PDB file of C-alpha atoms in Angstrom:
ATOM      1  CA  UNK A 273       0.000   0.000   0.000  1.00 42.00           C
ATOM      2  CA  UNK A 274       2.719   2.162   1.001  1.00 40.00           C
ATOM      3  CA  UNK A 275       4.350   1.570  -2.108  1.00 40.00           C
ATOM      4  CA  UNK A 276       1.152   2.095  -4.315  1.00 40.00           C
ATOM      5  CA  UNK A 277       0.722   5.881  -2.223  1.00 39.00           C
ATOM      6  CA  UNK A 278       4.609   6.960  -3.071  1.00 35.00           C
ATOM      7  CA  UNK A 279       3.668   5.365  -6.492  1.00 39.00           C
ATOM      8  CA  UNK A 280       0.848   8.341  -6.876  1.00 38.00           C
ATOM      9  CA  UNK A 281       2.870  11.442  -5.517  1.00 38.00           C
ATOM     10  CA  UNK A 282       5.514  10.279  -8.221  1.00 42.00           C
ATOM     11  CA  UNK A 283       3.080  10.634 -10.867  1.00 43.00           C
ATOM     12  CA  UNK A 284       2.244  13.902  -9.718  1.00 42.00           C
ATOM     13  CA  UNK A 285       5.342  15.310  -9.355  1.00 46.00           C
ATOM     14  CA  UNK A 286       6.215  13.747 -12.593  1.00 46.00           C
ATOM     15  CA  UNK A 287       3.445  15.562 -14.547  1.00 45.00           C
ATOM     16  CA  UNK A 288       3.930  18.747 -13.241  1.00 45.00           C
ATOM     17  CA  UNK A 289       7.536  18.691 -13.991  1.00 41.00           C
ATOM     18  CA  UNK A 290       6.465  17.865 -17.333  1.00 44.00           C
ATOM     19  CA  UNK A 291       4.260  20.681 -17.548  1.00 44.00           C
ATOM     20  CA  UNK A 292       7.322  23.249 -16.497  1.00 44.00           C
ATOM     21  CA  UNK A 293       9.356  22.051 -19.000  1.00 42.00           C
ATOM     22  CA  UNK A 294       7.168  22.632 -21.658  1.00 46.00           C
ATOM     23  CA  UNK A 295       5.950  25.849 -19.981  1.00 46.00           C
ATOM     24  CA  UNK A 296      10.093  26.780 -20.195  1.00 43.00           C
ATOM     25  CA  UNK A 297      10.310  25.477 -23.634  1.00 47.00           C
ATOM     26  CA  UNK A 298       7.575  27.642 -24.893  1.00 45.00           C
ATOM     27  CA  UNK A 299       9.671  30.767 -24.002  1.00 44.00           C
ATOM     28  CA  UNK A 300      13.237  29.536 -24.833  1.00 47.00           C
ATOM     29  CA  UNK A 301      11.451  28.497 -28.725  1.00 47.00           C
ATOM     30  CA  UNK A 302      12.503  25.282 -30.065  1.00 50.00           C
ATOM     31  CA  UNK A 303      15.661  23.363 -29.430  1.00 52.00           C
ATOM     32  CA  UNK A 304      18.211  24.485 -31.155  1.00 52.00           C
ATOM     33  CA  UNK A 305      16.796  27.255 -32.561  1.00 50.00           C
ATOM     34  CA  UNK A 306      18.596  30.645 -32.553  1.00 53.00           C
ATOM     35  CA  UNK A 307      17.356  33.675 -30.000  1.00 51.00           C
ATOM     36  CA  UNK A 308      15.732  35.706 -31.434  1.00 51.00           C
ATOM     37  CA  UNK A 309      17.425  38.813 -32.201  1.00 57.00           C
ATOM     38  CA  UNK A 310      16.182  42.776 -31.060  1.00 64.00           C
ATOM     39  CA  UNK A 311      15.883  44.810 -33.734  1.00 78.00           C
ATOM     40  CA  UNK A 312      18.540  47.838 -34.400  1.00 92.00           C
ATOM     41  CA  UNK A 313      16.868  51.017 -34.885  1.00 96.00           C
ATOM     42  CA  UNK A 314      19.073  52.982 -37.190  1.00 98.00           C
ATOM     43  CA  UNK A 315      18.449  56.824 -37.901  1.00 98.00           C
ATOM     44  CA  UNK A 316      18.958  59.184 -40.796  1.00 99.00           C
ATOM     45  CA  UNK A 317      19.274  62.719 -40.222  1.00 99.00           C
ATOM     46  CA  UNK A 318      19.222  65.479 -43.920  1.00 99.00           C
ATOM     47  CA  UNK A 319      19.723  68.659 -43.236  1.00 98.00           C
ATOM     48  CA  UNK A 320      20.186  71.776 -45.648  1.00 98.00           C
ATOM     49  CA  UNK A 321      21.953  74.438 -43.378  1.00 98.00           C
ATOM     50  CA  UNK A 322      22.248  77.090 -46.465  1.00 97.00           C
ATOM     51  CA  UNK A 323      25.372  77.878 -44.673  1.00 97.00           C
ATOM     52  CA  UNK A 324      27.843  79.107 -47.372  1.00 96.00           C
ATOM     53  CA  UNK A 325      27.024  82.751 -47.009  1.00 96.00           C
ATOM     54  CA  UNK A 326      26.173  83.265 -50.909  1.00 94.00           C
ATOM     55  CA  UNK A 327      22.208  82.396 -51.451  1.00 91.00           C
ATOM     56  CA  UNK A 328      19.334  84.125 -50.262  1.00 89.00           C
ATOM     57  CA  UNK A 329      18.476  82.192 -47.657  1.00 94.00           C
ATOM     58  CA  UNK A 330      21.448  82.575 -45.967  1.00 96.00           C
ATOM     59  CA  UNK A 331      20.740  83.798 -41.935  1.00 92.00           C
ATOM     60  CA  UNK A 332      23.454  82.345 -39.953  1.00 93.00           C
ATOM     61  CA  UNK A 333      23.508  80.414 -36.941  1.00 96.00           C
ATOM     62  CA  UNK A 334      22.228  77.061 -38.757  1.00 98.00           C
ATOM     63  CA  UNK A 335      24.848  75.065 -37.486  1.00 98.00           C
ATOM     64  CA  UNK A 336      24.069  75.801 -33.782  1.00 98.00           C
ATOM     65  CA  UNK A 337      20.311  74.739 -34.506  1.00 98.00           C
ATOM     66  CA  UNK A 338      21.829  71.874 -36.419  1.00 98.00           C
ATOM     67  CA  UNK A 339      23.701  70.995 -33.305  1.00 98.00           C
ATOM     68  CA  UNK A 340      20.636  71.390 -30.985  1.00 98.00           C
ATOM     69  CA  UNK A 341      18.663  68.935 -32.837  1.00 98.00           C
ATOM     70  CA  UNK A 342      20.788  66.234 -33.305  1.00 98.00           C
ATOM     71  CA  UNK A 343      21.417  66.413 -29.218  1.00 98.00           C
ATOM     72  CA  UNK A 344      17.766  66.055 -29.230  1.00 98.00           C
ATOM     73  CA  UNK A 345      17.057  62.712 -31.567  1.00 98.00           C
ATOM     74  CA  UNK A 346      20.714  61.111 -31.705  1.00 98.00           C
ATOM     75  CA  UNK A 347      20.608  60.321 -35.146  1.00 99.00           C
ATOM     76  CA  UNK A 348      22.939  57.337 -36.328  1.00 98.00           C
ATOM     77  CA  UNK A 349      23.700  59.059 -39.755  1.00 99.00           C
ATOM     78  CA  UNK A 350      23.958  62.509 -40.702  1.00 99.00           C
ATOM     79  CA  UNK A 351      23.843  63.978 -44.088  1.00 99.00           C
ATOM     80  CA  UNK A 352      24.310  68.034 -44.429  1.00 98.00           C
ATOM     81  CA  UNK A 353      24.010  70.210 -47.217  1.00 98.00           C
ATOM     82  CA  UNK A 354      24.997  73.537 -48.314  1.00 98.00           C
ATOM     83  CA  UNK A 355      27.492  73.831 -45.312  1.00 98.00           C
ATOM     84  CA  UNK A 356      31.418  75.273 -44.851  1.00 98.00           C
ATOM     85  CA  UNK A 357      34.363  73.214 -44.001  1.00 98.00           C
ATOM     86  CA  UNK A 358      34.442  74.903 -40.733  1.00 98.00           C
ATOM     87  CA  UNK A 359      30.981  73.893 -39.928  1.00 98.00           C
ATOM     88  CA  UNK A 360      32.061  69.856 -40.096  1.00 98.00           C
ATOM     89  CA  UNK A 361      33.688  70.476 -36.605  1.00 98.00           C
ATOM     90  CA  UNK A 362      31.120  71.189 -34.377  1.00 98.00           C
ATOM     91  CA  UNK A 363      28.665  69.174 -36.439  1.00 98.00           C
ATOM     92  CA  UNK A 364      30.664  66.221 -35.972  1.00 98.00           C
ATOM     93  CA  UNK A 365      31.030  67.425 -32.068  1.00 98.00           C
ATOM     94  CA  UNK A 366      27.625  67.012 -31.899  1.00 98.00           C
ATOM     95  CA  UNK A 367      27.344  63.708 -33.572  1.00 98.00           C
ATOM     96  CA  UNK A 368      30.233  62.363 -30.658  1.00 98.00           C
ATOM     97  CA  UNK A 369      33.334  63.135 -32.792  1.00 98.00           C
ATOM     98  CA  UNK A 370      32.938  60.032 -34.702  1.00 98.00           C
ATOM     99  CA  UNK A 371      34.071  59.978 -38.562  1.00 98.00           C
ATOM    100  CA  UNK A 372      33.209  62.071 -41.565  1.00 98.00           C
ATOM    101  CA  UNK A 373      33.392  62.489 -45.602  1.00 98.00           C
ATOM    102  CA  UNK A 374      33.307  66.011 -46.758  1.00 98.00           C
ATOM    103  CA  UNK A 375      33.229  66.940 -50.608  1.00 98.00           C
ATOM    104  CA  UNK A 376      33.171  70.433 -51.472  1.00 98.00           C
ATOM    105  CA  UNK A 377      31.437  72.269 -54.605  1.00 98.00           C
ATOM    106  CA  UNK A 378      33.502  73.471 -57.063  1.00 98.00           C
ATOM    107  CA  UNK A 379      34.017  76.157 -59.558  1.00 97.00           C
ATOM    108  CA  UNK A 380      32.787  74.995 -63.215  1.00 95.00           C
ATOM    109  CA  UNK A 381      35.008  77.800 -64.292  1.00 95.00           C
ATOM    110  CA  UNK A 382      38.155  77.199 -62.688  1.00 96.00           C
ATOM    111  CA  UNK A 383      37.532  73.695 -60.965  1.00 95.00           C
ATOM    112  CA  UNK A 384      38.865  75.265 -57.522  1.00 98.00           C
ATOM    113  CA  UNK A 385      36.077  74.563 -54.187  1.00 98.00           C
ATOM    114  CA  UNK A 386      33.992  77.592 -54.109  1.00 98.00           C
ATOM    115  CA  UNK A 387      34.489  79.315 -50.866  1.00 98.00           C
ATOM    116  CA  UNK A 388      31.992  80.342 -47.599  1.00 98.00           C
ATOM    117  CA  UNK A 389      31.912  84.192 -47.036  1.00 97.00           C
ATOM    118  CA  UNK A 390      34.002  84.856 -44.025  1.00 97.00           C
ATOM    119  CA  UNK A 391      36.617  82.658 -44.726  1.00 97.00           C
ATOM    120  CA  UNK A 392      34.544  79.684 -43.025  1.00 97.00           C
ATOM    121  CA  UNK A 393      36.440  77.264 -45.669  1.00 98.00           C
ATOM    122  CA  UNK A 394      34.985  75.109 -48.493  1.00 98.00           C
ATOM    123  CA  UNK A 395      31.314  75.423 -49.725  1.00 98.00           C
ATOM    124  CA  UNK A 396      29.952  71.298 -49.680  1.00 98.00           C
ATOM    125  CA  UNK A 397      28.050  68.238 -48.657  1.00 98.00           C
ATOM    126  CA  UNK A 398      29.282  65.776 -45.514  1.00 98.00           C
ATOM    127  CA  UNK A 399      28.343  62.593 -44.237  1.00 98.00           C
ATOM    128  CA  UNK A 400      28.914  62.020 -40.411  1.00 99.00           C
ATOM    129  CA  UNK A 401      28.554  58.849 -38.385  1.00 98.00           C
ATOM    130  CA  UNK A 402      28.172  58.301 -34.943  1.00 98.00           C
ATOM    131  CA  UNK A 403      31.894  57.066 -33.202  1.00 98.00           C
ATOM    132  CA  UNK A 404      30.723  53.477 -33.164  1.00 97.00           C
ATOM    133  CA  UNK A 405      30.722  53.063 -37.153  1.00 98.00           C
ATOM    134  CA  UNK A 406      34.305  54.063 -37.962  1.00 98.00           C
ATOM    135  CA  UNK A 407      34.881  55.033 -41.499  1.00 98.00           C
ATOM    136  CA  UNK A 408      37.305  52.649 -43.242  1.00 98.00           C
ATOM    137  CA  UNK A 409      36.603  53.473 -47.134  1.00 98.00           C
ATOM    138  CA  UNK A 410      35.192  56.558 -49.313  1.00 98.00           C
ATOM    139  CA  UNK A 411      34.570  58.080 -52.575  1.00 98.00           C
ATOM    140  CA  UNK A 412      33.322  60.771 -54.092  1.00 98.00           C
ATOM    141  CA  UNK A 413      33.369  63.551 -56.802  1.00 98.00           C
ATOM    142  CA  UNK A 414      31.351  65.756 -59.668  1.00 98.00           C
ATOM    143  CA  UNK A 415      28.457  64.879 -61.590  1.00 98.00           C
ATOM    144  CA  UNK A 416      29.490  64.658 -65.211  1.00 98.00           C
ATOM    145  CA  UNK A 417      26.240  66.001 -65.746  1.00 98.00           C
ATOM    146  CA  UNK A 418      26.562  70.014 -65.046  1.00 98.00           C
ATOM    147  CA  UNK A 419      23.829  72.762 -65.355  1.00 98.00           C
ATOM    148  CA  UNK A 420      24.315  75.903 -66.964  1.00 97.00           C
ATOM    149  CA  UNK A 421      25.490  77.845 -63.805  1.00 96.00           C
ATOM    150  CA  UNK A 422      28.881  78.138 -62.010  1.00 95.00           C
ATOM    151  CA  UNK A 423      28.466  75.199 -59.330  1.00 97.00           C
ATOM    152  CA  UNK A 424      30.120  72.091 -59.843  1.00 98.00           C
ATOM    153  CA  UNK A 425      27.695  69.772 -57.778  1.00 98.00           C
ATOM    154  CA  UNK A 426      29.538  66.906 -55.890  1.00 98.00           C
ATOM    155  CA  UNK A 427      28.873  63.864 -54.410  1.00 98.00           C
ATOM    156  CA  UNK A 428      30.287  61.874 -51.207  1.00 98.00           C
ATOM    157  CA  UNK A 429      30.188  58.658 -49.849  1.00 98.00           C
ATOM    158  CA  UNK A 430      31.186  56.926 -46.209  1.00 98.00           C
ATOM    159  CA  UNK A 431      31.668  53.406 -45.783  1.00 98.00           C
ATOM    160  CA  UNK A 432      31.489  53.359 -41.980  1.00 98.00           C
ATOM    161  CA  UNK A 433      31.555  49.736 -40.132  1.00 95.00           C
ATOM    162  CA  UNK A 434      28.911  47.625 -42.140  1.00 96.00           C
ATOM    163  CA  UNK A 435      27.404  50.122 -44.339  1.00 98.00           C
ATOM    164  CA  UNK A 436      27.741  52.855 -46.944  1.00 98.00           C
ATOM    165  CA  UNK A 437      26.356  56.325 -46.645  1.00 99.00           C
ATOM    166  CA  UNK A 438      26.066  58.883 -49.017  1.00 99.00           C
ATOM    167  CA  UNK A 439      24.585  62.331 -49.643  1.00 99.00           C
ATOM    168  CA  UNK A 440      24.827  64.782 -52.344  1.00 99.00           C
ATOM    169  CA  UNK A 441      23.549  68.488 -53.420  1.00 98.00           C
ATOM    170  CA  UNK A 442      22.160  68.284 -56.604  1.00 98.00           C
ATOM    171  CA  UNK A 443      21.093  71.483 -59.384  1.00 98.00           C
ATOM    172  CA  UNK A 444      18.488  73.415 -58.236  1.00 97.00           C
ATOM    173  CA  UNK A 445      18.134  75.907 -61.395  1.00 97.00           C
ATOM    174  CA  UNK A 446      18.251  72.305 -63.713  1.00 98.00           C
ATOM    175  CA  UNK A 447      15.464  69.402 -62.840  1.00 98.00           C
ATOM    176  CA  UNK A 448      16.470  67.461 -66.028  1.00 98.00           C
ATOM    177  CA  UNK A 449      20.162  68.014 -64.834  1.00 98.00           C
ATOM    178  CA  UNK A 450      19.040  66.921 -61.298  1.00 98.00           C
ATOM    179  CA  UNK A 451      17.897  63.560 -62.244  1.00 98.00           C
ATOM    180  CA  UNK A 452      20.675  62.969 -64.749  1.00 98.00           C
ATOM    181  CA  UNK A 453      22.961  63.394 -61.585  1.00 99.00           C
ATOM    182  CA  UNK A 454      20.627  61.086 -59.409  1.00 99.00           C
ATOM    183  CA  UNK A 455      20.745  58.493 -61.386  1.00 98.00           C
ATOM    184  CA  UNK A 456      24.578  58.565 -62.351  1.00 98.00           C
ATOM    185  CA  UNK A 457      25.462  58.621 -58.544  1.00 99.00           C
ATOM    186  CA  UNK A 458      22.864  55.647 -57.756  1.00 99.00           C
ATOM    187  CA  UNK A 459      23.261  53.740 -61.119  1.00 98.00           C
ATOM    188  CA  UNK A 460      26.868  54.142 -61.644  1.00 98.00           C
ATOM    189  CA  UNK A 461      29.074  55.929 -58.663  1.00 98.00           C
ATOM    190  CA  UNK A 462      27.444  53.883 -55.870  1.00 98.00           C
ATOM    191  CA  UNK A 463      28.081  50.390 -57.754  1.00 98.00           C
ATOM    192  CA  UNK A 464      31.631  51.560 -58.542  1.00 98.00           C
ATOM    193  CA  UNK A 465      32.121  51.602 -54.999  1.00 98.00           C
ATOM    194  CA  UNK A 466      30.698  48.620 -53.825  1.00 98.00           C
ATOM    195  CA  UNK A 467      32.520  46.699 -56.601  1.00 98.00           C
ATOM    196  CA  UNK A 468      35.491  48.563 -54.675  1.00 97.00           C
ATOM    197  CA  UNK A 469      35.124  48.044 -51.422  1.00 97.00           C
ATOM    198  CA  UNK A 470      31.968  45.693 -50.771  1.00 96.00           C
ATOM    199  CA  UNK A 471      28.241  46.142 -51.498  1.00 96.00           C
ATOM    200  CA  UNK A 472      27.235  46.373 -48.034  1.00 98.00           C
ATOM    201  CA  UNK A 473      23.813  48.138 -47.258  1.00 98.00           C
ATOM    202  CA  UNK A 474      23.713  51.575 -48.258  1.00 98.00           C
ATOM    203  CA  UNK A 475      21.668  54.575 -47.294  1.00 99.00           C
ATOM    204  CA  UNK A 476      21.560  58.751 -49.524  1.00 99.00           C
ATOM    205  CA  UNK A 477      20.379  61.013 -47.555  1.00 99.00           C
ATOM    206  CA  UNK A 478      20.083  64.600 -50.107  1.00 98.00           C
ATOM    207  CA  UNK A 479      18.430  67.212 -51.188  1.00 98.00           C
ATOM    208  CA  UNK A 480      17.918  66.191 -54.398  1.00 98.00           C
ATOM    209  CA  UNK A 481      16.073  69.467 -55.272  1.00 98.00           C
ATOM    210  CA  UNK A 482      13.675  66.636 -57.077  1.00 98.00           C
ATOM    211  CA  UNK A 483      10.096  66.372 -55.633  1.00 98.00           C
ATOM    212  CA  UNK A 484       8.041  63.546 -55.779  1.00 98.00           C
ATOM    213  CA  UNK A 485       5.543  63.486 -58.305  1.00 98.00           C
ATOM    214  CA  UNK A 486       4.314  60.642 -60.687  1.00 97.00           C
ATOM    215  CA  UNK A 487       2.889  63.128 -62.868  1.00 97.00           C
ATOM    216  CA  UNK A 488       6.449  64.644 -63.683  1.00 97.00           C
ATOM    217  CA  UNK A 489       9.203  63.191 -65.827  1.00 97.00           C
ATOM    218  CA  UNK A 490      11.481  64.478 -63.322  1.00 98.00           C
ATOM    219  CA  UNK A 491      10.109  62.558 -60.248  1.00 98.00           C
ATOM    220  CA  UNK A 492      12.422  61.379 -57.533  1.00 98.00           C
ATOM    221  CA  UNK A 493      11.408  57.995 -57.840  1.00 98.00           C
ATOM    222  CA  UNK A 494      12.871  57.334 -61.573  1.00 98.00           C
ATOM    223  CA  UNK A 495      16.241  57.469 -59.888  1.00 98.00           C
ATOM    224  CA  UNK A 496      15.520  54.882 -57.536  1.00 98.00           C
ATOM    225  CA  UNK A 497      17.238  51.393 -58.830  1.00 98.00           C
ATOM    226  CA  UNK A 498      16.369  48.138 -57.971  1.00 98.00           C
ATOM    227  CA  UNK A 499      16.456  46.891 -54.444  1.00 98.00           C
ATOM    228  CA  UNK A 500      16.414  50.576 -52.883  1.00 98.00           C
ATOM    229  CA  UNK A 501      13.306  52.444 -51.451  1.00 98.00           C
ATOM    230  CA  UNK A 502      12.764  56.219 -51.384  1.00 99.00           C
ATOM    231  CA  UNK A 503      11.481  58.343 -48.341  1.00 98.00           C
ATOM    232  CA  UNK A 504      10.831  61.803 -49.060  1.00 98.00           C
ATOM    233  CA  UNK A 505       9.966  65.041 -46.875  1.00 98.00           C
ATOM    234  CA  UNK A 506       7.338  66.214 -49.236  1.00 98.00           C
ATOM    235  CA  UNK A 507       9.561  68.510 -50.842  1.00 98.00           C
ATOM    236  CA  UNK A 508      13.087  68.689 -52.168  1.00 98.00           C
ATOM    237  CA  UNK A 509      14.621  66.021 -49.342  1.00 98.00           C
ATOM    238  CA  UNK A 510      14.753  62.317 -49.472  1.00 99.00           C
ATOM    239  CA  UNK A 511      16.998  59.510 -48.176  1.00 99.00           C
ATOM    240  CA  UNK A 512      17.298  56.367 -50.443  1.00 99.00           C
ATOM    241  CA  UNK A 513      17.935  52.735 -48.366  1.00 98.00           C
ATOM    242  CA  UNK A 514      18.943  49.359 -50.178  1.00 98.00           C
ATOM    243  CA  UNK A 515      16.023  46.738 -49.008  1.00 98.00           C
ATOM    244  CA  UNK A 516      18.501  45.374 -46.386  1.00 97.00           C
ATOM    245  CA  UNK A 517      17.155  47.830 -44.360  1.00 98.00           C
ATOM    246  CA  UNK A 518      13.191  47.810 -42.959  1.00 98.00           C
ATOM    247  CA  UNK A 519      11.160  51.441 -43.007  1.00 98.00           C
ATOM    248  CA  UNK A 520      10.159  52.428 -39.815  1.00 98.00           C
ATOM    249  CA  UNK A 521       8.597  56.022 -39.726  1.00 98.00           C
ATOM    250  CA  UNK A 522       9.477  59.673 -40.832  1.00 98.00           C
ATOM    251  CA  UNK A 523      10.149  62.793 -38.901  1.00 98.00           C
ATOM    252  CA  UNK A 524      10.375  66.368 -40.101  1.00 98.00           C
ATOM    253  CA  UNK A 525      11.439  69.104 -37.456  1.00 98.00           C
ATOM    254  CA  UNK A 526      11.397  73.226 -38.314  1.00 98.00           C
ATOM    255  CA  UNK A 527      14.315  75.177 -38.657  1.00 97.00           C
ATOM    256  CA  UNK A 528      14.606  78.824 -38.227  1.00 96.00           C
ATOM    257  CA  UNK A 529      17.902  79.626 -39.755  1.00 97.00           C
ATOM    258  CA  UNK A 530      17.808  77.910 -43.423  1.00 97.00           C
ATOM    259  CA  UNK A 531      14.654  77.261 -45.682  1.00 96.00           C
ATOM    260  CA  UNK A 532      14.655  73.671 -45.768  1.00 97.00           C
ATOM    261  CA  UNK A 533      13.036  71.665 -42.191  1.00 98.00           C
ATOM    262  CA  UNK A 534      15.426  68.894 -41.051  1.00 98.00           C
ATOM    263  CA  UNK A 535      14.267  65.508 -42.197  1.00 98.00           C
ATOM    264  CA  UNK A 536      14.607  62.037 -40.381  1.00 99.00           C
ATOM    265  CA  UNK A 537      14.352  58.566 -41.181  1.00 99.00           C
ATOM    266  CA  UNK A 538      14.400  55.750 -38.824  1.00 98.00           C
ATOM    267  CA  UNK A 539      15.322  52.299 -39.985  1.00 98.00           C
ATOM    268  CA  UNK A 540      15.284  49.179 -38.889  1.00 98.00           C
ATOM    269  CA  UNK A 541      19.255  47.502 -39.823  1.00 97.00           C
ATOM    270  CA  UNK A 542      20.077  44.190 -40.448  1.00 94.00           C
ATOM    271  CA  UNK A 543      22.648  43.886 -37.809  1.00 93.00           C
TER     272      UNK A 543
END
């Protein structure tokens, strides 16, 4: 009898050890299977500072606004346009002194950089990464495809840790010109590099002075290749993301001192 009693309590015992384990195995997935990994937000930051002291919409004190908000939503990636040379300093102070490409605009007439008022330095475009995605490769250059006027628009690219990241400033008196440029830098300088260095994932954040409009020859999406997807800010600003990274959401935030609102993207990467 005795026997038959401890007999029962095993049983019990037995069963709800039984039900624990699958309780535990429920959570932990199946055997063998790999944990699941947490999604990396990743964030894109364009910005048009209309810095160089030259256009119209020039006010000053763009870069300190500039600075403010990126304190404010930590982007990963940060593409500027229409800034100085002198500008990439604190910029990249803000962004926690991590690396940089700058490119500056040239002179169609005598192929030197154009210079900011003030002697700030070189009128251009930079790409700036957060310290954690060190730069190890880069590129860059001029559109062979030129308006009428004296800027010679340029191009640069970053390949920092596991990615690329580009941005460019393209002709704003020329939309023909403008997508002529957008697709040479995504259909031909972009692949250059990659065959270079490595097609890793690659994100263009620009002000492509291109709106998005399926009605117009000169939309922003016919420079969009295969395997990328386009954001845009409604305007002249977009950033351009091969599929190996997820869309999450858009952000647009005012600015006081230039005539173009900062524009964010937030990602999802595959790492």
């Amino acid at each position: 009898m005795t026997k038959h009693a401890f007999g029962k309590r095993g049983g019990v015992h037995a069963a709800a050890v039984v039900v624990l384990l699958a309780a535990l195995g429920a959570l932990a997935g199946p055997i063998g299977a790999p944990a699941a990994r947490a999604a990396t937000a990743f964030k894109v930051l364009q910005v048009n500072l209309c810095n160089s002291g030259h256009a119209g919409c020039y006010e000053g004190g763009a870069v300190p606004e500039a600075q403010s908000l990126i304190g404010r939503v930590k982007p990963d990636v940060l593409t500027a346009n229409e800034i100085c040379e002198s500008d990439v300093g604190p910029l990249r102070s803000a962004m926690g002194n991590g690396d940089y490409e700058f490119r500056p605009v040239e002179d169609e007439r005598t192929a030197a950089a154009i210079q900011c008022t003030g002697g700030r330095g070189a009128y251009g475009v930079a790409v700036l990464a957060v310290p954690r995605y060190g730069k190890t490769a880069s590129g860059g250059g001029w559109y062979s495809y030129q308006d009428a006027g004296s800027e010679r628009r340029a191009w640069g690219c970053g390949r920092f840790g596991g990615f690329w990241a580009c941005t460019t400033h393209l002709s704003s008196s020329d939309e023909p010109v403008a997508l002529q440029q957008c697709r040479q830098l995504m259909n031909e300088y972009i692949p250059q590099l990659h065959a270079q260095y490595g097609g890793l994932p690659t994100v263009v954040g620009a002000d492509l002075n291109l709106e998005y409009d399926r009605s117009d020859p000169e939309n922003a999406q016919n420079c969009v290749p295969g395997g990328y997807f386009r954001k845009g800010d409604g305007d002249v600003q977009h950033v351009i993301a091969s599929s190996a990274f997820a869309f999450v959401r858009t952000d647009k935030y005012g600015m006081s001192r230039t005539d173009h609102d900062a524009f964010m993207v937030t990602l999802t990467a595959p790492w």
